[in-house]
Tab-separated table of C-alpha atoms in Angstrom:
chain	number	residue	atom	x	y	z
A	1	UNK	CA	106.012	-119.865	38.421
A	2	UNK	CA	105.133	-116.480	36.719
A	3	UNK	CA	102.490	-115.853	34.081
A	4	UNK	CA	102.839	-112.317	32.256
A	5	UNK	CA	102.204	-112.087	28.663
A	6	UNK	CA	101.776	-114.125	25.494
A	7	UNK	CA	103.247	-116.547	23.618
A	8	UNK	CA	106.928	-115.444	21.993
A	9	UNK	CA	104.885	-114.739	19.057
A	10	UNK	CA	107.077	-111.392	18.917
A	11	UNK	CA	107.381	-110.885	14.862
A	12	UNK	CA	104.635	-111.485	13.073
A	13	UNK	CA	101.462	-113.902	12.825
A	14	UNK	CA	103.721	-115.421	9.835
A	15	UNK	CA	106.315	-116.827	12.379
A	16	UNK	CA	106.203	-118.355	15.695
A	17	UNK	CA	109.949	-117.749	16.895
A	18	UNK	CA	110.033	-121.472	18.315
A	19	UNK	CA	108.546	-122.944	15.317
A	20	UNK	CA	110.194	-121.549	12.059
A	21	UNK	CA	113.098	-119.658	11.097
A	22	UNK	CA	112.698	-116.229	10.519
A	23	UNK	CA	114.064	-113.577	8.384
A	24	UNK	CA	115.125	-110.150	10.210
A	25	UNK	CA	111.600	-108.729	9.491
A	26	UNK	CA	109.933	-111.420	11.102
A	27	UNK	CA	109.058	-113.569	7.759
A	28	UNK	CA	109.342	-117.375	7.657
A	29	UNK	CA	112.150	-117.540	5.341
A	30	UNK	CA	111.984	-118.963	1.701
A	31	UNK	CA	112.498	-122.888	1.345
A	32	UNK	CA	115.931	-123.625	0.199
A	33	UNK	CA	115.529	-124.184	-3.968
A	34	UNK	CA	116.760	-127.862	-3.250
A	35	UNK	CA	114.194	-128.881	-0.988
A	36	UNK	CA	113.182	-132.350	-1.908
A	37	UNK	CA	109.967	-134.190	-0.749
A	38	UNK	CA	110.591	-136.142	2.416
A	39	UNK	CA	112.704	-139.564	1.888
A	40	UNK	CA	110.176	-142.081	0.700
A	41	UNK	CA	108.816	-139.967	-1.605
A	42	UNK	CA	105.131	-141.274	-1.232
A	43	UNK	CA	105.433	-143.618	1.491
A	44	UNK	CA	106.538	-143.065	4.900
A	45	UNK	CA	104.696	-141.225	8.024
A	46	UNK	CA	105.286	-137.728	6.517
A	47	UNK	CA	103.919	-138.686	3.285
A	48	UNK	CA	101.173	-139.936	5.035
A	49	UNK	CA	100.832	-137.052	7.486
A	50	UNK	CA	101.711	-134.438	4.167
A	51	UNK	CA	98.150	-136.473	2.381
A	52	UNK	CA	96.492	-135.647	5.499
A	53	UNK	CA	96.589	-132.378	6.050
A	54	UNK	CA	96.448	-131.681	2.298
A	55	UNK	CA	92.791	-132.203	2.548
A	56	UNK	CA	92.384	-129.410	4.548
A	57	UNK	CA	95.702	-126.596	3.757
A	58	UNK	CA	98.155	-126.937	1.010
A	59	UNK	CA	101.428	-128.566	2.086
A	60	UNK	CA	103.718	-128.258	-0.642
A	61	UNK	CA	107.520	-128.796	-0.670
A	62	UNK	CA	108.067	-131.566	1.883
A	63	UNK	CA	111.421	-132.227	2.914
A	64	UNK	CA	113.031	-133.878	5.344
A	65	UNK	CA	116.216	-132.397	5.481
A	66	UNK	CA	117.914	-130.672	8.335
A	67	UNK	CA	119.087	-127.838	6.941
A	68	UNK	CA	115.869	-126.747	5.165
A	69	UNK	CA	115.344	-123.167	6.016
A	70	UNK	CA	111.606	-123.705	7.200
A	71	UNK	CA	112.940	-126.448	9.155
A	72	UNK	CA	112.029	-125.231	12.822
A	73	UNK	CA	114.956	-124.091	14.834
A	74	UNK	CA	116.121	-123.073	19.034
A	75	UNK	CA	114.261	-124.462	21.256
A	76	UNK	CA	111.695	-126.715	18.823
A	77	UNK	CA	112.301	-130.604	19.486
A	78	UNK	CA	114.950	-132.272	16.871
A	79	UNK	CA	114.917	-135.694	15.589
A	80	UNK	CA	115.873	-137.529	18.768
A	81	UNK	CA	113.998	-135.128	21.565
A	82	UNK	CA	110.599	-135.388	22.421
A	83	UNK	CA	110.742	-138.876	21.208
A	84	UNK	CA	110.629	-137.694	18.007
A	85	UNK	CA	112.047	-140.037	14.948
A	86	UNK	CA	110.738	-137.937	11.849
A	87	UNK	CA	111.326	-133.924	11.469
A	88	UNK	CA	109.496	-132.579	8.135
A	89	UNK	CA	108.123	-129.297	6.933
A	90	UNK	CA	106.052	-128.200	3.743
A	91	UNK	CA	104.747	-124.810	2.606
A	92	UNK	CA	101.315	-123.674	2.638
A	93	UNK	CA	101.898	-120.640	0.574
A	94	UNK	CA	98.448	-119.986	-0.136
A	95	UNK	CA	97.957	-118.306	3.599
A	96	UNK	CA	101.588	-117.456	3.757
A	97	UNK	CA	102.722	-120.099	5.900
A	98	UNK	CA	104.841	-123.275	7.409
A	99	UNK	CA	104.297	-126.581	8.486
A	100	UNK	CA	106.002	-128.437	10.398
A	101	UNK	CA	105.389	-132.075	10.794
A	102	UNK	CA	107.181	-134.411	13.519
A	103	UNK	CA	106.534	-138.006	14.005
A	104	UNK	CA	106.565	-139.737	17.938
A	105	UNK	CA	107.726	-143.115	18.537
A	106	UNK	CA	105.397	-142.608	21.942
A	107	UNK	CA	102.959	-139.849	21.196
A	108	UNK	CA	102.506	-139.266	25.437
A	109	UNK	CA	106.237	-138.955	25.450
A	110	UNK	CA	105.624	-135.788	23.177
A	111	UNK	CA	102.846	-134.556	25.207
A	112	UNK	CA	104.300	-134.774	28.141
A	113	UNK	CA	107.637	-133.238	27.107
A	114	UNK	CA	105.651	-130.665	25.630
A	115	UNK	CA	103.723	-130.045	28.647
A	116	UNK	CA	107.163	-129.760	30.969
A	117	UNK	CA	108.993	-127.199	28.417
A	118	UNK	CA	105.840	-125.030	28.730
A	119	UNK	CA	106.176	-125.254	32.646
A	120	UNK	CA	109.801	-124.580	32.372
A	121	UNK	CA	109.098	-121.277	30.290
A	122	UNK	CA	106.447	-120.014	32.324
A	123	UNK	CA	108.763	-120.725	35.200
A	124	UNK	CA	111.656	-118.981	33.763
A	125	UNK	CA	109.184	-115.950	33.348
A	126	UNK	CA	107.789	-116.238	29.942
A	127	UNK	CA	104.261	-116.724	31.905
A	128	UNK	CA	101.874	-116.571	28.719
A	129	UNK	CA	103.938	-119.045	26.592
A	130	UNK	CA	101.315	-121.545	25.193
A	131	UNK	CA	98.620	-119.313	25.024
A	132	UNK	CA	98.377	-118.982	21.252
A	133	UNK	CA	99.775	-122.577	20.752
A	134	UNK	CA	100.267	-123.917	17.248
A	135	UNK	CA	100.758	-127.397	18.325
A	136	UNK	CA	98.042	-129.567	16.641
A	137	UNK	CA	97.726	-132.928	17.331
A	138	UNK	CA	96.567	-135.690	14.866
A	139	UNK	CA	97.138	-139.483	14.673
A	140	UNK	CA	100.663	-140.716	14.720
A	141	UNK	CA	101.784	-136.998	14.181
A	142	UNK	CA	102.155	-133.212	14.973
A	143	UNK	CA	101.269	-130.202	13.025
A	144	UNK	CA	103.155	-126.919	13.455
A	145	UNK	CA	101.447	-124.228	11.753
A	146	UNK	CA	103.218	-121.066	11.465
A	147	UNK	CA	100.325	-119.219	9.740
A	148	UNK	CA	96.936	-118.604	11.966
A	149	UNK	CA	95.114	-119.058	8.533
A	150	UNK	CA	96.410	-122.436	8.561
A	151	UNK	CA	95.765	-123.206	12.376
A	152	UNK	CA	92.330	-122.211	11.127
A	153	UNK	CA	92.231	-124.692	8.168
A	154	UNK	CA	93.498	-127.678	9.838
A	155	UNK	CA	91.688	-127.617	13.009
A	156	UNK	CA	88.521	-128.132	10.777
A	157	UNK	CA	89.785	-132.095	10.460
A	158	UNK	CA	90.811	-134.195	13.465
A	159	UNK	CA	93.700	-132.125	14.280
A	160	UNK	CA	93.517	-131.004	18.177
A	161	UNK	CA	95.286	-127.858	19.125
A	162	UNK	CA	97.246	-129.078	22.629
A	163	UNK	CA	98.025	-126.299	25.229
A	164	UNK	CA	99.341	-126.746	28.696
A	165	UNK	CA	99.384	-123.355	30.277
A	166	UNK	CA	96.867	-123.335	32.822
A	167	UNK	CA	95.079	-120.174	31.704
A	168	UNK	CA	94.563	-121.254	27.890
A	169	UNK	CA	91.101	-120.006	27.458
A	170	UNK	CA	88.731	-122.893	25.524
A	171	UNK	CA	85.005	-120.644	25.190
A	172	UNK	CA	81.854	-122.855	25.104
A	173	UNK	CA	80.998	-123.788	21.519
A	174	UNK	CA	84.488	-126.051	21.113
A	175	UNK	CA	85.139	-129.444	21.078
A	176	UNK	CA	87.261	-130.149	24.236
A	177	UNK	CA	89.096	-133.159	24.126
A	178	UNK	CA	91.160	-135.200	26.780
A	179	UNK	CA	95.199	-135.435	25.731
A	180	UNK	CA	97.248	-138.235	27.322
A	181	UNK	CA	98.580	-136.416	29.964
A	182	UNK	CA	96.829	-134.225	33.070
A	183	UNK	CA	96.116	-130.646	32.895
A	184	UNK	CA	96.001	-129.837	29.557
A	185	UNK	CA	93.566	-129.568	26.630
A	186	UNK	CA	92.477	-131.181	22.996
A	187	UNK	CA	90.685	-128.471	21.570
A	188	UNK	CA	89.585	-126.964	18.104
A	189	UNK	CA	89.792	-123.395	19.707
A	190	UNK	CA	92.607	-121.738	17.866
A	191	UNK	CA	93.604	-118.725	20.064
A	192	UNK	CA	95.564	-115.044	19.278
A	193	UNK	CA	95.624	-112.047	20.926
A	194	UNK	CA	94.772	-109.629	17.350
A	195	UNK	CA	91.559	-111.332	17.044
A	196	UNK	CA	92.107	-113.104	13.696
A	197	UNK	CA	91.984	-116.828	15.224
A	198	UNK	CA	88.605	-118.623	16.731
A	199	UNK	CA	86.065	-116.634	17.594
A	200	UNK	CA	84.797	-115.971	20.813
A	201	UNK	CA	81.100	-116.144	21.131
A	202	UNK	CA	81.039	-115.164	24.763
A	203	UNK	CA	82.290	-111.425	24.003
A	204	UNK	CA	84.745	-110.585	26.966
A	205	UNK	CA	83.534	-107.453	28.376
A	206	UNK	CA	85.226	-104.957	31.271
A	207	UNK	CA	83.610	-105.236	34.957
A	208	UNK	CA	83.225	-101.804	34.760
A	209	UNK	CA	81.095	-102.097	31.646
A	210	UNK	CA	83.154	-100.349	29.146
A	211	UNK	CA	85.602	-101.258	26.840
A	212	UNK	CA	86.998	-105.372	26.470
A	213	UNK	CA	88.808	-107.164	28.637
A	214	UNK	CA	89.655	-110.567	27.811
A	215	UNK	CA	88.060	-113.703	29.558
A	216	UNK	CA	85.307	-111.232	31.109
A	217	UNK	CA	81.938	-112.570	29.631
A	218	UNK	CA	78.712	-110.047	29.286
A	219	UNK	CA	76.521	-112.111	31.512
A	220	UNK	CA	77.627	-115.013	33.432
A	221	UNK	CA	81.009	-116.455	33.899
A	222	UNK	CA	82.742	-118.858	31.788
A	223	UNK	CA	82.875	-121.681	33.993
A	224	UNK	CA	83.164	-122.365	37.097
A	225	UNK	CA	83.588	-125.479	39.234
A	226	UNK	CA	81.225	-127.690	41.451
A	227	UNK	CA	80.692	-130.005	43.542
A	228	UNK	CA	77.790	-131.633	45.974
A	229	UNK	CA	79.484	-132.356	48.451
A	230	UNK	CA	83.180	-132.211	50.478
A	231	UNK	CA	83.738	-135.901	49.629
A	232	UNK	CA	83.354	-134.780	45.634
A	233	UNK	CA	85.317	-131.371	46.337
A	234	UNK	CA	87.918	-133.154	48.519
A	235	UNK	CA	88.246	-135.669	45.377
A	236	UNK	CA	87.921	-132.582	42.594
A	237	UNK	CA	91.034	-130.887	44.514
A	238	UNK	CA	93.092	-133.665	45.403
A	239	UNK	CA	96.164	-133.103	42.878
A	240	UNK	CA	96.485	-129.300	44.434
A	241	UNK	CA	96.319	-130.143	48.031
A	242	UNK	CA	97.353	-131.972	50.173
A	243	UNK	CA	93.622	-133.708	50.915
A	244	UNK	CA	94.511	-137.206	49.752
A	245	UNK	CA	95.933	-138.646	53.201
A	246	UNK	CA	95.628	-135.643	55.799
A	247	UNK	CA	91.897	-134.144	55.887
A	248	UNK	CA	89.677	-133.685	58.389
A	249	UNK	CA	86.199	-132.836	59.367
A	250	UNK	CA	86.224	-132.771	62.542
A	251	UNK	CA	85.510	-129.152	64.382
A	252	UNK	CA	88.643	-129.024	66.679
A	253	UNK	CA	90.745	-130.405	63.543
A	254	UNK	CA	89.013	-127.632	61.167
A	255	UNK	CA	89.431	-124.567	63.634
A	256	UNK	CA	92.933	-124.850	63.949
A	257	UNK	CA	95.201	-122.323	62.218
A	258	UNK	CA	98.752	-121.576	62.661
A	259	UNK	CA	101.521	-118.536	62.574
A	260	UNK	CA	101.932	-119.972	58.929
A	261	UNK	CA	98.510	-120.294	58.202
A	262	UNK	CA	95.272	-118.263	58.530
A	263	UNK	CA	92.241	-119.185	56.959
A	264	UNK	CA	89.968	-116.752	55.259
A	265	UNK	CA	86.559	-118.076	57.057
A	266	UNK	CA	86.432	-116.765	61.177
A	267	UNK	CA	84.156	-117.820	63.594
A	268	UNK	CA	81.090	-119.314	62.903
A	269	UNK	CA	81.406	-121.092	59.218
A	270	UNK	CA	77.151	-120.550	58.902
A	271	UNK	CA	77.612	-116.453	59.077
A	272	UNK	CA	80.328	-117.053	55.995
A	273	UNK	CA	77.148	-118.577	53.926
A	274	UNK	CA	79.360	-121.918	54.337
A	275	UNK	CA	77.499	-125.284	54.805
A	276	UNK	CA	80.104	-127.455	55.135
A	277	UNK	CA	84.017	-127.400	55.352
A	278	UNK	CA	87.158	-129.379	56.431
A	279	UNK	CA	91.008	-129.414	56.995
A	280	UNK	CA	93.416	-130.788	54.466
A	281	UNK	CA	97.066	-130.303	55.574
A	282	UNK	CA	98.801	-131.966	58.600
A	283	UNK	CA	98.194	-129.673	62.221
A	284	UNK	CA	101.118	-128.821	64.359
A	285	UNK	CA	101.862	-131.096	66.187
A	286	UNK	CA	105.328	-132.617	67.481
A	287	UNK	CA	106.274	-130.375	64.144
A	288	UNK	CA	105.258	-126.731	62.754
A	289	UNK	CA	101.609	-127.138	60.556
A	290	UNK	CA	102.219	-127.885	56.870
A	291	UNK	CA	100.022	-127.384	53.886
A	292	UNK	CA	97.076	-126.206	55.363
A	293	UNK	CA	94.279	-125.268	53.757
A	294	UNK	CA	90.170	-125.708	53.861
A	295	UNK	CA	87.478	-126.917	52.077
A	296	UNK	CA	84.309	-125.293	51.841
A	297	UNK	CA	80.724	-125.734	50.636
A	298	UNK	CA	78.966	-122.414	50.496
A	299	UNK	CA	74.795	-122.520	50.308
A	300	UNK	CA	74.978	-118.687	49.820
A	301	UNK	CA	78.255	-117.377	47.819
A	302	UNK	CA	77.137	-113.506	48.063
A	303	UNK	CA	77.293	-113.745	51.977
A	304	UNK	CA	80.920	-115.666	51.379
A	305	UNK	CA	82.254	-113.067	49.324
A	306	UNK	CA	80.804	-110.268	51.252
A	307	UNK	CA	82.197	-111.085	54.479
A	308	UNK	CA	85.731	-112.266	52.054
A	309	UNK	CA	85.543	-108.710	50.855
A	310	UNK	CA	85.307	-107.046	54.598
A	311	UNK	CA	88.363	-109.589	55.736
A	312	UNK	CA	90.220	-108.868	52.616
A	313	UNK	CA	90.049	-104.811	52.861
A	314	UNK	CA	90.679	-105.073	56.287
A	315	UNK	CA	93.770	-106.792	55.815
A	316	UNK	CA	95.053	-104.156	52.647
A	317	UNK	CA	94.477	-101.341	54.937
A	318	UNK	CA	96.900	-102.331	58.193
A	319	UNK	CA	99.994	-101.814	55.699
A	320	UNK	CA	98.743	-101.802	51.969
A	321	UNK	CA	99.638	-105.507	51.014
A	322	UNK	CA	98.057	-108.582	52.054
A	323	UNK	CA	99.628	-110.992	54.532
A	324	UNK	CA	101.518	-113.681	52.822
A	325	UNK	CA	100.290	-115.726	55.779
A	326	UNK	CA	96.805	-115.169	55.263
A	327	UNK	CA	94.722	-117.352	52.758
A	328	UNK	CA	93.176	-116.382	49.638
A	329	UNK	CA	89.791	-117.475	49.013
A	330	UNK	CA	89.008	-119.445	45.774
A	331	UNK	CA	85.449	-119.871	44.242
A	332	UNK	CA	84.284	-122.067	41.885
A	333	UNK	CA	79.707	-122.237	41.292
A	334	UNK	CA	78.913	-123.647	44.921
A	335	UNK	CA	82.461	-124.542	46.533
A	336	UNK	CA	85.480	-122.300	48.183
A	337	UNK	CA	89.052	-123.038	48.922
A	338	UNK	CA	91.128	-121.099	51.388
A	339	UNK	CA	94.852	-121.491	50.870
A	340	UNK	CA	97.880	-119.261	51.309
A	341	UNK	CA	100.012	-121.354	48.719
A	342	UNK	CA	100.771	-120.081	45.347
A	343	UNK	CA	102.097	-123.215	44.327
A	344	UNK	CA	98.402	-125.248	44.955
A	345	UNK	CA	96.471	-121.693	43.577
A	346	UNK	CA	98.117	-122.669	40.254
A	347	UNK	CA	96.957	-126.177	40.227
A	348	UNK	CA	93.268	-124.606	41.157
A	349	UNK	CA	93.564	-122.423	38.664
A	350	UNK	CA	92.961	-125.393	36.058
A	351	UNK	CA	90.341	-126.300	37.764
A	352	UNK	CA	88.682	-123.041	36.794
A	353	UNK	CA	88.567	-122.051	40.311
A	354	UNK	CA	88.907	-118.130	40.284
A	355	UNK	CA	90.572	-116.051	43.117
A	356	UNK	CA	88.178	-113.516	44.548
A	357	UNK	CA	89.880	-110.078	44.084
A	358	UNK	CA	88.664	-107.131	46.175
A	359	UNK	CA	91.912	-105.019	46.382
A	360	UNK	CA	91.417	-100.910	44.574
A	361	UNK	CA	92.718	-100.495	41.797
A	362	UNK	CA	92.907	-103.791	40.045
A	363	UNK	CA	92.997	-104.845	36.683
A	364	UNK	CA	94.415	-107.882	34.735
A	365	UNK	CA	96.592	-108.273	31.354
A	366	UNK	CA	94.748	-109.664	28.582
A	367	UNK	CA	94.938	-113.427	28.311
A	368	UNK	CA	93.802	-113.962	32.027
A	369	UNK	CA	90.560	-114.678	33.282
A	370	UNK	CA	88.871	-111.942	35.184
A	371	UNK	CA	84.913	-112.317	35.681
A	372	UNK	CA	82.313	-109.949	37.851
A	373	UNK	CA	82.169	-111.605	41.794
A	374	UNK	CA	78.581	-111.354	43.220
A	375	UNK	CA	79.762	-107.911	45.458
A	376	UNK	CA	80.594	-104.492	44.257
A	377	UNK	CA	84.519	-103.674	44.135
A	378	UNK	CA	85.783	-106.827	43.696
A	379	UNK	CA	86.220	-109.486	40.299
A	380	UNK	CA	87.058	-113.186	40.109
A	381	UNK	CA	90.913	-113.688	38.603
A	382	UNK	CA	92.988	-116.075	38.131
A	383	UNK	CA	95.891	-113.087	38.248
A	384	UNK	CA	98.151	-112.787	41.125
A	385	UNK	CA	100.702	-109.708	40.689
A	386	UNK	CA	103.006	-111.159	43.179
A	387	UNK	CA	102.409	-114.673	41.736
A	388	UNK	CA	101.234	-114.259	38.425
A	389	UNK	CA	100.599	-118.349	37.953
A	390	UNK	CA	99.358	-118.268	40.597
């Protein structure tokens, strides 16, 4: 997976290229003169969805008809996908916008074919799509805004905006709600990269201490992980690694490493600031190591990442890269994970674990998280160049 820069938002805040047809200079095109309101006239699940969100934006012109200009177009679900069984779309002219409307016979269905498309695209290498998402959830229906006015007005009812890319940013001060399926968010956070969506209270600021950079907060961090114990951090991690039915605290079992894998902690775990740690991954044994990785506890994080840092430089200096062998050490408030896979980095990166950056140079594009660490030279990311999911 890859994650490099925003949503396909490409034309103009007036059309999301997935969600509405577009005119050559990036306009939602004008509804067709013979637009009609959706079948049913006022009955029906669009009607009902169209009376909805009339409280809160206009919503004018319904139609259900396929070839309605503003009807959305590519890659956006059809009648039949996504377990949809109603398409419509209506006009909020007012803030220069579309809305589309869809209707799931199994609203988890939607979510989670929502949820795999923006996988596939960040896979593909679209690695911000999502970000800015306009998909609001309600009951029984969707909302596509094409307008961020709109996305504004409707999330100000009990419409949800969903997003599944791991980095989507939701700043304290929003409602964060649980959606049907894992690792994504309900929120009333609606995000876009020229400022004119939700605000966000906790001003990003540069490391360096000049200029913005997004996700970097003035003071603080904006959230971090926890845990009391291994037993809770061996639970909190369990869908990224393999923990669930190979782990180990036992000192032999903990100390080993591998030609594959090299932890970021050496020696004596107590020098690293680290109070506790174990082994998740299966030792060699009659076969090579697989999937290790280790668990820490840290009682003093500065100590952690100032012996990280040391390792970390260290390493950079032999040949300028890092080894894709070694480990890179994860930090959440009072826990650390060492791990050398990109794959389980990504699902710790939803965790809000953040990757503990120390290399010369470094900087991240805007839409991913990058916070001060508690030593000079290095910052907390959740961007990976090489693997920029993580």
């Amino acid at each position: 997976m890859r994650l490099q820069r925003i949503l396909a938002t490409t034309a103009a805040l007036g059309c999301l290229a997935p969600l509405a047809a577009c005119k050559g200079d990036g306009q939602p095109a004008a509804p067709a003169a013979s637009s009609s309101t959706a079948a049913g006239a006022d009955t029906g699940p669009l009607a009902e969805a169209q009376r909805y969100l009339r409280q809160f934006a206009n919503c004018d012109d319904l139609s259900d008809k396929p070839g309605d200009p503003r009807m959305p177009v590519g890659d956006f679900p059809k009648a039949g996908q996504w377990s949809v069984k109603e398409l419509g779309v209506c006009s909020d002219k007012v803030r220069q916008g579309e809305i589309a409307i869809a209707v799931p016979a199994d609203m988890k269905e939607f979510q989670e074919r929502y949820k795999q498309y923006v996988l596939d695209r960040i896979d593909g290498g679209d690695g911000a799509y999502g970000l800015e998402s306009r998909v609001l959830v309600g009951k029984g229906f969707v909302a596509f805004p094409t307008s961020t006015k709109t996305a504004l007005a409707l999330v100000r009812s009990d419409l949800r905006v969903l997003t599944c890319n791991p980095t989507a940013p939701v700043p304290k001060g929003y409602k964060r709600e649980k959606p049907l399926v894992e690792h994504c968010n309900l929120s009333d956070f609606v995000n876009s990269e020229d400022g004119s969506g939700s605000p966000n209270l906790e001003t990003p600021q540069d490391p360096a201490g000049e200029g913005e950079k997004a996700g970097q907060p003035k003071t603080g961090s904006l959230g971090l992980p926890r845990a009391g114990s291994i037993a809770e951090l061996r639970k909190l991690v369990g869908n990224s690694l393999d923990c669930e039915k190979h782990f180990s605290t036992d000192p032999d079992a903990v100390a080993i490493e591998s030609i594959d894998y090299a932890p970021v902690v050496q020696g004596n775990a107590l020098d690293w600031g680290v109070t506790g740690r174990a082994l998740c991954g299966e030792p060699a044994g009659a076969q090579r190591a697989r999937d290790l990785s280790w668990l820490d506890t840290v009682g003093d994080m500065k100590k952690l990442q100032t012996k990280a840092k040391a390792a970390q430089l260290a390493d950079f200096k032999e040949d300028g890269k890092l080894k894709q062998t070694a480990s890179r050490l994860l930090v959440g408030e009072n826990i650390a994970v060492e791990t050398d896979s990109p794959s389980s980095r990504h699902g710790l990166y939803q965790l809000q674990f953040l990757y503990l950056n120390c290399i010369p140079g470094f900087s991240a594009p805007s839409g991913y998280r990058l916070e001060k660490s508690q030593v000079e030279g290095c910052v907390l990311t959740n961007y990976e160049p090489d693997h920029p999911l993580g």
